[in-house]
Coordinates of C-alpha atoms in Angstrom, one line a residue:
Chain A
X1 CA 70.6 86.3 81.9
X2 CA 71.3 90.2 82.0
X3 CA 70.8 92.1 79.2
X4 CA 73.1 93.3 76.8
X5 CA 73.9 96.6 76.6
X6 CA 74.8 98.7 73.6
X7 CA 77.9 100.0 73.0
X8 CA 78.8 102.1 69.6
X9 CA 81.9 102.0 67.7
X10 CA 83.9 104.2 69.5
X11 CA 83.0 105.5 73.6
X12 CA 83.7 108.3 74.9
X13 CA 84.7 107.3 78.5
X14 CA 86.8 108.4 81.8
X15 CA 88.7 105.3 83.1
X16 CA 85.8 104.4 85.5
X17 CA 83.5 104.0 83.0
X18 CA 85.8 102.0 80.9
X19 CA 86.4 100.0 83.9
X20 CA 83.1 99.5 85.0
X21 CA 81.8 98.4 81.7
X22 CA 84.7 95.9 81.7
X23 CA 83.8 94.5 85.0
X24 CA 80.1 93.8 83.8
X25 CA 81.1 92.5 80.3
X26 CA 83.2 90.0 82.4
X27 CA 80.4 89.2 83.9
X28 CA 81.9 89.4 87.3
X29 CA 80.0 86.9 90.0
X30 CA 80.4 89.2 93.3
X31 CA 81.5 92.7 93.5
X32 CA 82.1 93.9 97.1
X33 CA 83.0 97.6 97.1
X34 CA 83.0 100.8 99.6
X35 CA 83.1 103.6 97.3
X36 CA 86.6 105.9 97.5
X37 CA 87.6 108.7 95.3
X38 CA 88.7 108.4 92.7
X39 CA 88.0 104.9 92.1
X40 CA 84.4 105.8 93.2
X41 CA 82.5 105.8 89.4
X42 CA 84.0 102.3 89.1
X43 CA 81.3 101.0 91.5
X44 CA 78.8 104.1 91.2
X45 CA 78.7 102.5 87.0
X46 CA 78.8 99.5 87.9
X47 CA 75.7 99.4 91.1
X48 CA 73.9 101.6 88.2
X49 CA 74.6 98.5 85.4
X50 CA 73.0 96.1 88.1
X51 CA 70.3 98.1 88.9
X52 CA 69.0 98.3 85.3
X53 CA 69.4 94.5 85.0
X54 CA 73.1 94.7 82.7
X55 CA 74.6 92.1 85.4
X56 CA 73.9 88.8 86.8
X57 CA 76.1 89.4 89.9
X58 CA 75.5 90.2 93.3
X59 CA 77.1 93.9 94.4
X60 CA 77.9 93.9 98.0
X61 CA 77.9 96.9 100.4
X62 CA 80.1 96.7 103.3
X63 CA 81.2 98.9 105.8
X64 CA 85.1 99.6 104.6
X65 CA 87.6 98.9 102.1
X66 CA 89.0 95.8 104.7
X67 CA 85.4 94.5 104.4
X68 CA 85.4 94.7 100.9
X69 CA 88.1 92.9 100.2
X70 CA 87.4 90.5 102.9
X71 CA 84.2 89.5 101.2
X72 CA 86.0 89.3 98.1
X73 CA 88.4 86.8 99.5
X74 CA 85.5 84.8 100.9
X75 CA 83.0 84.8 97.8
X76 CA 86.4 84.0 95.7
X77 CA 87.3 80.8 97.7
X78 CA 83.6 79.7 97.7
X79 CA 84.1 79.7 94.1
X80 CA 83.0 83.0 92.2
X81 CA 84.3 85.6 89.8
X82 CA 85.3 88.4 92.1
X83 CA 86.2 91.9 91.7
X84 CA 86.4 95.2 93.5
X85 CA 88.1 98.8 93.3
X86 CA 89.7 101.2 95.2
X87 CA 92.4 104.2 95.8
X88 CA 95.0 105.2 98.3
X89 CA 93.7 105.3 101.8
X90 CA 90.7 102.7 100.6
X91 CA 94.1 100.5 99.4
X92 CA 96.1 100.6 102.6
X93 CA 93.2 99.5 104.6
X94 CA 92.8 96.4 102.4
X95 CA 96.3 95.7 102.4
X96 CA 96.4 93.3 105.2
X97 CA 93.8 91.4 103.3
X98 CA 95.3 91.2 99.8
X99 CA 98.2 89.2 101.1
X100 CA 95.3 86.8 102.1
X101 CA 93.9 86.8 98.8
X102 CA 97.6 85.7 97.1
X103 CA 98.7 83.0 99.5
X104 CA 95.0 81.5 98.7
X105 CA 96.0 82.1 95.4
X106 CA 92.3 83.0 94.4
X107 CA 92.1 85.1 91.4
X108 CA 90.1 88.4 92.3
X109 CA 90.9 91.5 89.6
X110 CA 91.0 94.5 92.1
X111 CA 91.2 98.4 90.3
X112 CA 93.2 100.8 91.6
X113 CA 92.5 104.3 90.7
X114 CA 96.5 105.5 92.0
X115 CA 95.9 108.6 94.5
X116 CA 98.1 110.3 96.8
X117 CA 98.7 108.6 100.7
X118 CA 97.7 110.7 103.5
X119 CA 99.4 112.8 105.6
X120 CA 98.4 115.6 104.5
X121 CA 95.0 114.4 102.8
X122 CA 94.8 114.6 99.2
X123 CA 92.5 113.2 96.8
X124 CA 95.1 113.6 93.6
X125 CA 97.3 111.1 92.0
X126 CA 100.8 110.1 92.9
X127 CA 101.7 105.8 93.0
X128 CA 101.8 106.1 96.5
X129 CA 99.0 103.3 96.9
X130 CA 100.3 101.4 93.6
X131 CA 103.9 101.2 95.1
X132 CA 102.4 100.1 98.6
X133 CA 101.2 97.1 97.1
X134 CA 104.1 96.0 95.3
X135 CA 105.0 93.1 97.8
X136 CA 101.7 91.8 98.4
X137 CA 101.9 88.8 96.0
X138 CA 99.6 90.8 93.4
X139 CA 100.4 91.0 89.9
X140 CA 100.3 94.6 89.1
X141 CA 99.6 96.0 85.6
X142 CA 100.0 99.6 85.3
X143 CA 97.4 101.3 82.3
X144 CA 98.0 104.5 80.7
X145 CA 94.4 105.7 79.3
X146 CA 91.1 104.6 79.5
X147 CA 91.5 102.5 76.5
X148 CA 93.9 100.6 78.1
X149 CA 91.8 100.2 81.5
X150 CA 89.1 98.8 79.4
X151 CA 91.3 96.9 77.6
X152 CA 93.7 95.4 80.4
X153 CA 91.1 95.0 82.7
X154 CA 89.3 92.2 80.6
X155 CA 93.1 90.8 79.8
X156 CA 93.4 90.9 84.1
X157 CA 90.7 88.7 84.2
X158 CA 92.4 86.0 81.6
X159 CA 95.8 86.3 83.2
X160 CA 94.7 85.8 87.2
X161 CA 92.3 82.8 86.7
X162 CA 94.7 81.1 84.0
X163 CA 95.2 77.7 85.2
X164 CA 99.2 78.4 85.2
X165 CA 98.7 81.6 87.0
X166 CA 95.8 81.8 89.6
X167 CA 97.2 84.6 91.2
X168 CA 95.3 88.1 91.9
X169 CA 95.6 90.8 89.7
X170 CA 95.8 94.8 89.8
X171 CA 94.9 97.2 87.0
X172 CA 96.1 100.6 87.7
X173 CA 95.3 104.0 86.4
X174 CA 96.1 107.3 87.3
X175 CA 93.6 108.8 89.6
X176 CA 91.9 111.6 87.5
X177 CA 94.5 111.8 85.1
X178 CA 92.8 108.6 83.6
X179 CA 90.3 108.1 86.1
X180 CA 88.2 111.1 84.9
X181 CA 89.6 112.0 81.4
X182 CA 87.2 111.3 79.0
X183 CA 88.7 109.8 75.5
X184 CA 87.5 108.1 73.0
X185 CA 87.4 104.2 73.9
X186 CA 86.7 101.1 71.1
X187 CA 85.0 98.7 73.5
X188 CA 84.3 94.8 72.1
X189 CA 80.6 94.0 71.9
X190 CA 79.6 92.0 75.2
X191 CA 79.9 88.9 73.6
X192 CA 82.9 88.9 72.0
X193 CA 84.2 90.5 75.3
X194 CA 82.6 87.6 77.6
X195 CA 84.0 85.1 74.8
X196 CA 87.5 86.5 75.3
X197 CA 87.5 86.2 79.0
X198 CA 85.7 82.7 79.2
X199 CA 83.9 80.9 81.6
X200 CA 85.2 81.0 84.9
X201 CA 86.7 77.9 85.9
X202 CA 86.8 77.6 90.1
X203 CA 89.7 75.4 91.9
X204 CA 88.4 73.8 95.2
X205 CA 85.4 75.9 95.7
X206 CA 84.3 75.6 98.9
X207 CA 80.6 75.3 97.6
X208 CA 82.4 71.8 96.4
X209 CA 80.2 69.9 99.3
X210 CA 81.9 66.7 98.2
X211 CA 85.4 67.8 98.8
X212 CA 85.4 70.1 102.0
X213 CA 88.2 72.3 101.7
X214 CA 89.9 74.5 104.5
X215 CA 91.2 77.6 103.1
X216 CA 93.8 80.3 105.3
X217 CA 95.4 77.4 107.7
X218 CA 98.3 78.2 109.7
X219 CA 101.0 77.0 108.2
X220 CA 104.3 77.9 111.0
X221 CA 107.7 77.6 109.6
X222 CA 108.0 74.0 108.7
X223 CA 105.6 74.9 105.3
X224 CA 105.5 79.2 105.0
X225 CA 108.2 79.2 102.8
X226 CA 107.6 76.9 100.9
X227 CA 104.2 78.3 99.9
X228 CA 105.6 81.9 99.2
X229 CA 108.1 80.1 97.1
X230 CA 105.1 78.9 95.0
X231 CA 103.4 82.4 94.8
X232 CA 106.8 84.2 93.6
X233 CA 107.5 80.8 91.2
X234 CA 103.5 81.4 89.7
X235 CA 104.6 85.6 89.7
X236 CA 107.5 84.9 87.8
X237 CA 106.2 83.0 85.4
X238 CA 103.3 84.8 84.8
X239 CA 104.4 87.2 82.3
X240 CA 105.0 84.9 79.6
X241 CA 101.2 83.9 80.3
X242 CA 100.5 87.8 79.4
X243 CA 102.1 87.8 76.7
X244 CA 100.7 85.2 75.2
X245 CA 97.1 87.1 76.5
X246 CA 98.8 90.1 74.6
X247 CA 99.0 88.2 71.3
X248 CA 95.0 86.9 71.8
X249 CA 94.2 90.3 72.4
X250 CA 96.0 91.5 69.1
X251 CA 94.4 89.2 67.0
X252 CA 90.9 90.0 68.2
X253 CA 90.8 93.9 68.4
X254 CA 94.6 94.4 66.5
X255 CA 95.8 96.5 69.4
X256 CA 98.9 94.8 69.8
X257 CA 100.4 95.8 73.4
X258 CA 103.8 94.8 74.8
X259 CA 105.3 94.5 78.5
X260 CA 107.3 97.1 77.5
X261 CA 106.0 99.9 75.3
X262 CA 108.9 102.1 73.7
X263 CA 109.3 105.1 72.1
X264 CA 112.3 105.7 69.4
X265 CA 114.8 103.7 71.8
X266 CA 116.2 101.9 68.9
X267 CA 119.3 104.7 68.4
X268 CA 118.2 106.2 71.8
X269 CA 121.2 108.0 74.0
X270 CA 118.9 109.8 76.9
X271 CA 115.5 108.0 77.9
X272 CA 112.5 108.4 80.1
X273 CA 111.1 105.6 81.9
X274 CA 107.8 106.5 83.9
X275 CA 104.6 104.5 84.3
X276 CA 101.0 105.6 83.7
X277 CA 99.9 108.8 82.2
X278 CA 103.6 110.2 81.9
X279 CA 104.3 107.7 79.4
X280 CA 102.3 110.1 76.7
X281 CA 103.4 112.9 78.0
X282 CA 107.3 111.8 77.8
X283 CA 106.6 111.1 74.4
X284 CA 105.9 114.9 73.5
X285 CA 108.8 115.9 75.3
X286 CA 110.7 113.0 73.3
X287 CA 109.6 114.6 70.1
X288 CA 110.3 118.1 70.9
X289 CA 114.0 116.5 72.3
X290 CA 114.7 115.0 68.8
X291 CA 113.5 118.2 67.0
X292 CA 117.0 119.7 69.1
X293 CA 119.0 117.0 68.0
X294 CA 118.7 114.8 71.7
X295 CA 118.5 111.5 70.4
X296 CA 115.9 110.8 73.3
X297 CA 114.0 107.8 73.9
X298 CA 110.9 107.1 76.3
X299 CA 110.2 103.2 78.0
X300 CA 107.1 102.1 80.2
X301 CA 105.6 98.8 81.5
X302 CA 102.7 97.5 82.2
X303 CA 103.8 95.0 84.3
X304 CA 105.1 96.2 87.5
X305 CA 104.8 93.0 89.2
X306 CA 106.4 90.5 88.1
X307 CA 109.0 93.2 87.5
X308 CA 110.3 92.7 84.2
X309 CA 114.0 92.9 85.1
X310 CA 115.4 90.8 81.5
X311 CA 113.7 93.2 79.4
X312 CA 114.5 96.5 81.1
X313 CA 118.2 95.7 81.5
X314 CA 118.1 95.1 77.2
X315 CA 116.4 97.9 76.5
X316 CA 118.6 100.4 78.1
X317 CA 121.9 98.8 77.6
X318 CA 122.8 101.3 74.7
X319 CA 121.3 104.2 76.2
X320 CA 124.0 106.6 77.7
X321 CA 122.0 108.4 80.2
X322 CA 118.3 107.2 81.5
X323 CA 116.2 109.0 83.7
X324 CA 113.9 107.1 86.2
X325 CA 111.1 109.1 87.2
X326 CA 109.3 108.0 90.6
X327 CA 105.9 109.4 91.4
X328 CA 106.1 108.3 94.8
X329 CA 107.3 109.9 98.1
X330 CA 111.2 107.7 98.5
X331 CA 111.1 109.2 102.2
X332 CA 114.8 108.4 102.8
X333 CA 115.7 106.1 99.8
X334 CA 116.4 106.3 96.2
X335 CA 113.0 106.1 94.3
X336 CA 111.5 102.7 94.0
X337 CA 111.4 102.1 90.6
X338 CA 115.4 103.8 90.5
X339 CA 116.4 100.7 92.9
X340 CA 114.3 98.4 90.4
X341 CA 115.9 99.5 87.4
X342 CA 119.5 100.0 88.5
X343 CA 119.1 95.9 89.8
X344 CA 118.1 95.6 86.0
X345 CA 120.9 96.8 84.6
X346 CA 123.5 95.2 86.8
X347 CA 121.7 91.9 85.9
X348 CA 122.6 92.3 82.2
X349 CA 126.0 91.2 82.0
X350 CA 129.3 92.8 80.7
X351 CA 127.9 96.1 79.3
X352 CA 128.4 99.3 80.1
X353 CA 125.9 100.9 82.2
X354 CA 123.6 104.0 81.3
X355 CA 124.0 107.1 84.0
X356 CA 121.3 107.1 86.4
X357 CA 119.3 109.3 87.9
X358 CA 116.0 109.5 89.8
X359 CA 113.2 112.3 89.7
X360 CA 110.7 112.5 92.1
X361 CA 107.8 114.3 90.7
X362 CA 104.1 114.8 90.6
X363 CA 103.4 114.1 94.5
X364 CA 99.7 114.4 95.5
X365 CA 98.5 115.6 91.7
X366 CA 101.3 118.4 91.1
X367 CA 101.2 118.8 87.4
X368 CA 104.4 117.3 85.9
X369 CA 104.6 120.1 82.9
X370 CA 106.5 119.7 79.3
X371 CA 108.9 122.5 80.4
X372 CA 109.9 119.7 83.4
X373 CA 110.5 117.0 80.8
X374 CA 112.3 119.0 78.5
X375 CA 114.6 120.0 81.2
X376 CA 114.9 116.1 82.4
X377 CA 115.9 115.9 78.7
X378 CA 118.5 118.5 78.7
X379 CA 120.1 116.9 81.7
X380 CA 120.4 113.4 80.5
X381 CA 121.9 114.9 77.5
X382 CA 124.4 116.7 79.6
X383 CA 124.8 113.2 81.4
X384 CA 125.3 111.6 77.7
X385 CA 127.9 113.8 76.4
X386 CA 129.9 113.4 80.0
X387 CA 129.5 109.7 80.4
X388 CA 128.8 111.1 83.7
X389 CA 126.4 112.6 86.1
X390 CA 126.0 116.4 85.8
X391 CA 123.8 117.2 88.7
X392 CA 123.1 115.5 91.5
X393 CA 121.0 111.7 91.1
X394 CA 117.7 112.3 92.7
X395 CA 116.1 115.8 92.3
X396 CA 112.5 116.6 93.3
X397 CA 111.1 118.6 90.4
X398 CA 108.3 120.8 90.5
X399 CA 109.0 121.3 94.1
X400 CA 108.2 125.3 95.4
X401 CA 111.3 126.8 97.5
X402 CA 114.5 126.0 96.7
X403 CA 116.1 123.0 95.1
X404 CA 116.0 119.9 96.7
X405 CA 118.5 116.9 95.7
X406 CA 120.4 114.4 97.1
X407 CA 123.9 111.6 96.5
Chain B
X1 CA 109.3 67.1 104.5
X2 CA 107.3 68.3 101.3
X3 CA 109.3 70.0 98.7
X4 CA 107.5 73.4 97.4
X5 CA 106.7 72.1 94.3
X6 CA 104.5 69.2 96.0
X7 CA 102.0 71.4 97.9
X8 CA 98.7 72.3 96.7
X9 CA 98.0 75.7 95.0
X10 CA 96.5 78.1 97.6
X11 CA 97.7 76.4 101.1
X12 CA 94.6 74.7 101.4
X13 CA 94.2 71.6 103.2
X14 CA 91.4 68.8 102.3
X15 CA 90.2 67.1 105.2
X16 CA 89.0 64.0 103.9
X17 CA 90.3 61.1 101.7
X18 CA 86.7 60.4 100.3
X19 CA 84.0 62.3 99.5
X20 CA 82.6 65.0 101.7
X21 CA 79.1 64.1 102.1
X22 CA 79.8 60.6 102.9
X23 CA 82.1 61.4 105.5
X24 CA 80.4 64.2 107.1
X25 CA 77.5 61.7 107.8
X26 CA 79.7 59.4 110.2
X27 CA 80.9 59.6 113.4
X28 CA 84.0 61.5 113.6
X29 CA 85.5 59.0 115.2
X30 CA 85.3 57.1 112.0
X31 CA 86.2 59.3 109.5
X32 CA 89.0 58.8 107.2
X33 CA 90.9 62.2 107.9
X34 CA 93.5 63.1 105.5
X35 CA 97.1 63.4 107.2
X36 CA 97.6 67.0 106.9
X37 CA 94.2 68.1 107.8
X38 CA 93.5 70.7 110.8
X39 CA 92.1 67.8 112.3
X40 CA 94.8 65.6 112.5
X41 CA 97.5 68.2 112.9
X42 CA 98.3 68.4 116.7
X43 CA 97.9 72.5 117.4
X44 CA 98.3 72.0 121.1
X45 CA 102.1 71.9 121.3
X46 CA 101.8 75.1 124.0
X47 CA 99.6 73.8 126.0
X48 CA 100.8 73.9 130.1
X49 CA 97.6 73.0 131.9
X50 CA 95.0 70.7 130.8
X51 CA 91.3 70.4 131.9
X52 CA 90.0 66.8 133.0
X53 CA 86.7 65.6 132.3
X54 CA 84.9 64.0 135.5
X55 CA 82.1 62.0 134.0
X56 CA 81.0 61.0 137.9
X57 CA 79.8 64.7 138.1
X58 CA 79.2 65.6 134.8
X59 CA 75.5 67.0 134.1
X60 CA 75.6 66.5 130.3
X61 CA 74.6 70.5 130.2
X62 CA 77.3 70.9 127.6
X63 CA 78.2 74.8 128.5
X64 CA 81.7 73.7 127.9
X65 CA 81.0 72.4 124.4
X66 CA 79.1 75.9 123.7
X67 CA 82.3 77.7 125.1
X68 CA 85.3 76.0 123.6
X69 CA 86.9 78.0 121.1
X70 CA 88.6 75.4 120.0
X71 CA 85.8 72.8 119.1
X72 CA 87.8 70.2 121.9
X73 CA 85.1 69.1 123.7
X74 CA 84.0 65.7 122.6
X75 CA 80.7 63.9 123.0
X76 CA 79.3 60.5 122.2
X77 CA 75.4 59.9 122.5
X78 CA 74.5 63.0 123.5
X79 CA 76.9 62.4 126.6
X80 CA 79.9 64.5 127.1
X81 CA 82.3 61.7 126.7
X82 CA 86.0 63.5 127.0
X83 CA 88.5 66.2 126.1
X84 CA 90.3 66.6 122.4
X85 CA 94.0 67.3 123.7
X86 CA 95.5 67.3 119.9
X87 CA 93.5 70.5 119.7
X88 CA 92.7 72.0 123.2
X89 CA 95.0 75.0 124.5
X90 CA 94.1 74.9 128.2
X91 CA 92.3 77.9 127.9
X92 CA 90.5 76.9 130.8
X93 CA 87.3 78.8 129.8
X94 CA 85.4 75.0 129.7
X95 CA 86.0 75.1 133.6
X96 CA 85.2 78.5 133.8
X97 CA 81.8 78.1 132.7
X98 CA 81.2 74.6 134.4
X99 CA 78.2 75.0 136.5
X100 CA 78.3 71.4 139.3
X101 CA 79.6 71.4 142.5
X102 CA 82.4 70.2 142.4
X103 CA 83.4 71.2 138.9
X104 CA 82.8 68.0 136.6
X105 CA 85.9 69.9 134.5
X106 CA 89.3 70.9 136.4
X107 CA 92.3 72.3 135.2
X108 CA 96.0 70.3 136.2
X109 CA 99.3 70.4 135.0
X110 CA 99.6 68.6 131.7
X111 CA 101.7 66.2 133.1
X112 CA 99.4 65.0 135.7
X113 CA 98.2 61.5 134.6
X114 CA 94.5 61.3 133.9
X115 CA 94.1 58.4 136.7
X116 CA 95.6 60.2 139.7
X117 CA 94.1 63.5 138.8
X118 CA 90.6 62.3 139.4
X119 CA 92.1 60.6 141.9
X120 CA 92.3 64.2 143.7
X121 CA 88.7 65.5 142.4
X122 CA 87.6 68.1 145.3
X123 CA 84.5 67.0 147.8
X124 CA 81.4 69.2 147.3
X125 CA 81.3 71.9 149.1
X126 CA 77.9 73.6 150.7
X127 CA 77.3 77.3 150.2
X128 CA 80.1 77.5 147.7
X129 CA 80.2 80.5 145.7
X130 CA 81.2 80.5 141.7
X131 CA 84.0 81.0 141.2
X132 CA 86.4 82.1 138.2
X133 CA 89.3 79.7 137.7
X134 CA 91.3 82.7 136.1
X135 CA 90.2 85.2 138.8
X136 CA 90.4 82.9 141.8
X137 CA 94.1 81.5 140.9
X138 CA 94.9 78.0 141.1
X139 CA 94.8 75.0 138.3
X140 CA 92.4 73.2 140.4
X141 CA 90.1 75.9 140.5
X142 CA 89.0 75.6 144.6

């Protein structure tokens, strides 16, 4: 049995600590990891929480991010409590193999640190890697702090090996922004922690020597779809099995979180929506807005898959004028989550819809700065008192040389 | 056809109707396979040539049940006693690496009844060199 280790009160910890000290308190079985900035301190804590007998689990070195996942896959389906991390280029090399690990439907929690997609290289944030995941049949919760990595990294763990769920899971945080920022953290004693997790529960194990079990068959067209129906049917589903984790959660530590987390949009005219750290720093801008007389509003998720269409289309459907703010390279679209939330809206039925519009910003760690967001704000109040757009829908902000915008 | 509701979680398939261990310690000939298992699933729909077993000149050496990607060569009593052609591709790497003269393992069309292939099995032939059925053209392999 590993030793317990002891945490105060209050932490101070960057993300990767608060991640890595979830991972152990989980009491993961097999970690398989190739070290990437800036998930890196994920692993670096966690190797160093094994080495000084904190963990139970074997830690596996392999020779690249596809081999770390593939090992995950495999010690998953031979019955084990797996987990990994990683960021950007580390991600796209294990895409091909997270597909594997949702049609097996095994439930490994993978972290993803969110950093910028080469070309050119750059080791700085942007959702780049988080958005390049979005279709692999990964449930993807989206953190905003370290307390929330801590925190929704033990909830992962709940949500992908509930019976009803069994699907994998990704906690993301914003490379540096979160990754490295030390705050203050309340983390659970291990016990409590462990207890609120629970014993891991495997379906057909292969180390079940009494039922042999075949996993990653071919399967050809006469059963493919049926089986990707499943996956998106378990998706779907899955967020009322969060919530529910949500409510556990809030009873045990009283942080109460939601799938959507809002800010003054109850009389709101102009919002924000942005995921990760911009959530906070929309909310300043938010304040200063309403100081000015902008009834402005700010809206996030933590789930971006299953996408949480119902609730997105409610929140907004007073709201005269919304900006969606993309920190993602469209490269000859309109921003991801822009298509997302403009589906949203269409799905809510006989209402009139907000003016939209789409900011790219922050690409490859560019600071997104107050003065930006109180312009945003501006804008959608222009937008408000119009009932129409002022400027064009999709700007780049923060961009050097001139002005670049598009439809 | 199964709806998607009816499959099981995870697209894995069970081989067996009873337990594992039990089975494992029979004869594969006479174990209870479950229907939708990789073993009873035919995967050899492409096949266009098919290699036939000649047990008259067969050494037992077994190089073709070392080589077989697909696990299709069968045996019985330590003797090779056949081919598995619900799961062979006509790779023709088994004839490849057949070392008798003749070949105990030939390719043909997969048409060709078993009877009247052997029927044509080639004479031995002194001083013959090895040769590659791939390389050296030909389903028969001479």
């Amino acid at each position: 049995m590993a030793s317990s280790y002891h945490l105060n009160g209050v932490e101070a910890w960057d993300g990767c600590t608060a991640s890595a000290h979830a991972l152990r308190q989980a009491q993961v079985d097999v970690v398989a990891a190739y070290p990437i900035t800036p998930s890196t301190p994920i692993i670096q804590n966690y190797g160093s929480f094994k080495d000084n007998g904190y963990i139970d689990g074997e830690f596996v070195l392999v020779e690249s991010e596809h081999a770390a996942m593939s090992a995950c896959v495999g010690a998953a389906a031979a019955g084990g409590r797996v987990s990994t991390a990683t960021s950007s280029q580390g991600f796209a090399l294990m895409v091909e193999v997270l597909y594997q690990a949702a049609g097996m439907r095994l439930p490994i929690v993978l972290n993803v640190a969110n950093r910028a997609l080469a070309s050119p290289l750059n080791i700085h944030c942007d959702h780049s890697d988080m958005y390049l995941g979005r279709d692999s049949g990964w449930i993807s919760l989206c953190t905003c702090n370290p307390q929330e990595v801590y925190d929704f990294t033990l909830m992962a763990f709940r949500l992908a090996e509930h019976m009803g769920v069994r699907v994998p899971v990704m906690v993301h945080q914003d490379g540096f922004l979160s990754s490295h920022t030390v705050q203050n953290v309340r983390p659970l004693a291990d016990h409590i922690a462990y207890k609120f997790v629970g014993d891991y529960v495997p379906v057909h194990p292969m180390f079940d020597f009494d039922k042999p079990v075949s996993y990653g068959a071919q399967a050809e067209e006469e059963w493919h779809f049926e089986h990707k129906a499943k996956l998106h049917h378990a998706i779907m589903e899955s967020s009322s099995v969060l919530e529910d984790i949500f409510n556990d959660f809030a009873k045990l530590t009283g942080r109460q979180y939601n799938i959507l987390e809002t800010f003054d949009m109850e009389d709101a005219e102009v919002a924000i929506f942005a995921l990760g750290t911009t959530w906070e720093s929309a909310i300043v801008a938010a304040k200063k807005a309403r100081e000015k007389g902008i009834k402005a509003g700010v809206v996030t998720t933590h789930l971006l898959r299953p996408f949480p269409f119902v609730a997105l289309g409610e929140v907004f459907k007073k709201a005269k004028a919304v900006a969606i703010m993309d920190k993602s390279s469209p490269s000859g679209a309109m921003g991801a989550l822009f298509n997302e939330i403009a589906a949203s809206l269409y799905q809510v039925q006989g209402s009139r819809h907000p003016v939209l519009s789409n900011y790219i910003y922050g690409l490859g760690g560019r600071d997104l700065t107050q003065a930006d967001l109180d312009h945003i704000f501006e804008e959608l109040s222009q937008d408000a008192q119009k009932g129409a757009l002022t400027h064009p829908t999709q700007q780049f902000i923060g961009l050097a040389g001139p002005k670049l915008s598009y439809f | 056809m199964k709806n998607w509701q009816e499959f099981e979680m995870g697209a894995v398939l069970f081989p067996f109707e009873k337990q594992g261990q039990e089975e494992l310690s029979k004869h594969n000939n006479e174990r209870t396979y479950t229907t939708d298992s990789s073993f009873t699933a035919s995967v050899a729909h492409w096949r266009v040539e098919k290699p036939v077993h000649n047990k008259d000149v067969c050494i037992n050496c077994f190089n073709c049940w070392v080589y077989c990607p697909d696990a299709s060569i069968l045996s019985r009593e330590g003797k090779m006693s056949g081919i598995d052609y619900e799961h062979c591709k006509g790779c023709g790497v088994c004839v490849d690496v057949c070392p008798t003269n003749p070949k105990s393992l030939l390719m043909f069309d997969n048409l060709e009844p078993l009877e009247e292939a052997l029927g044509k099995w080639p004479e031995k032939k002194e001083g013959l060199k090895k040769k590659s059925y791939r390389t050296e053209g030909g389903y028969n392999g001479f």
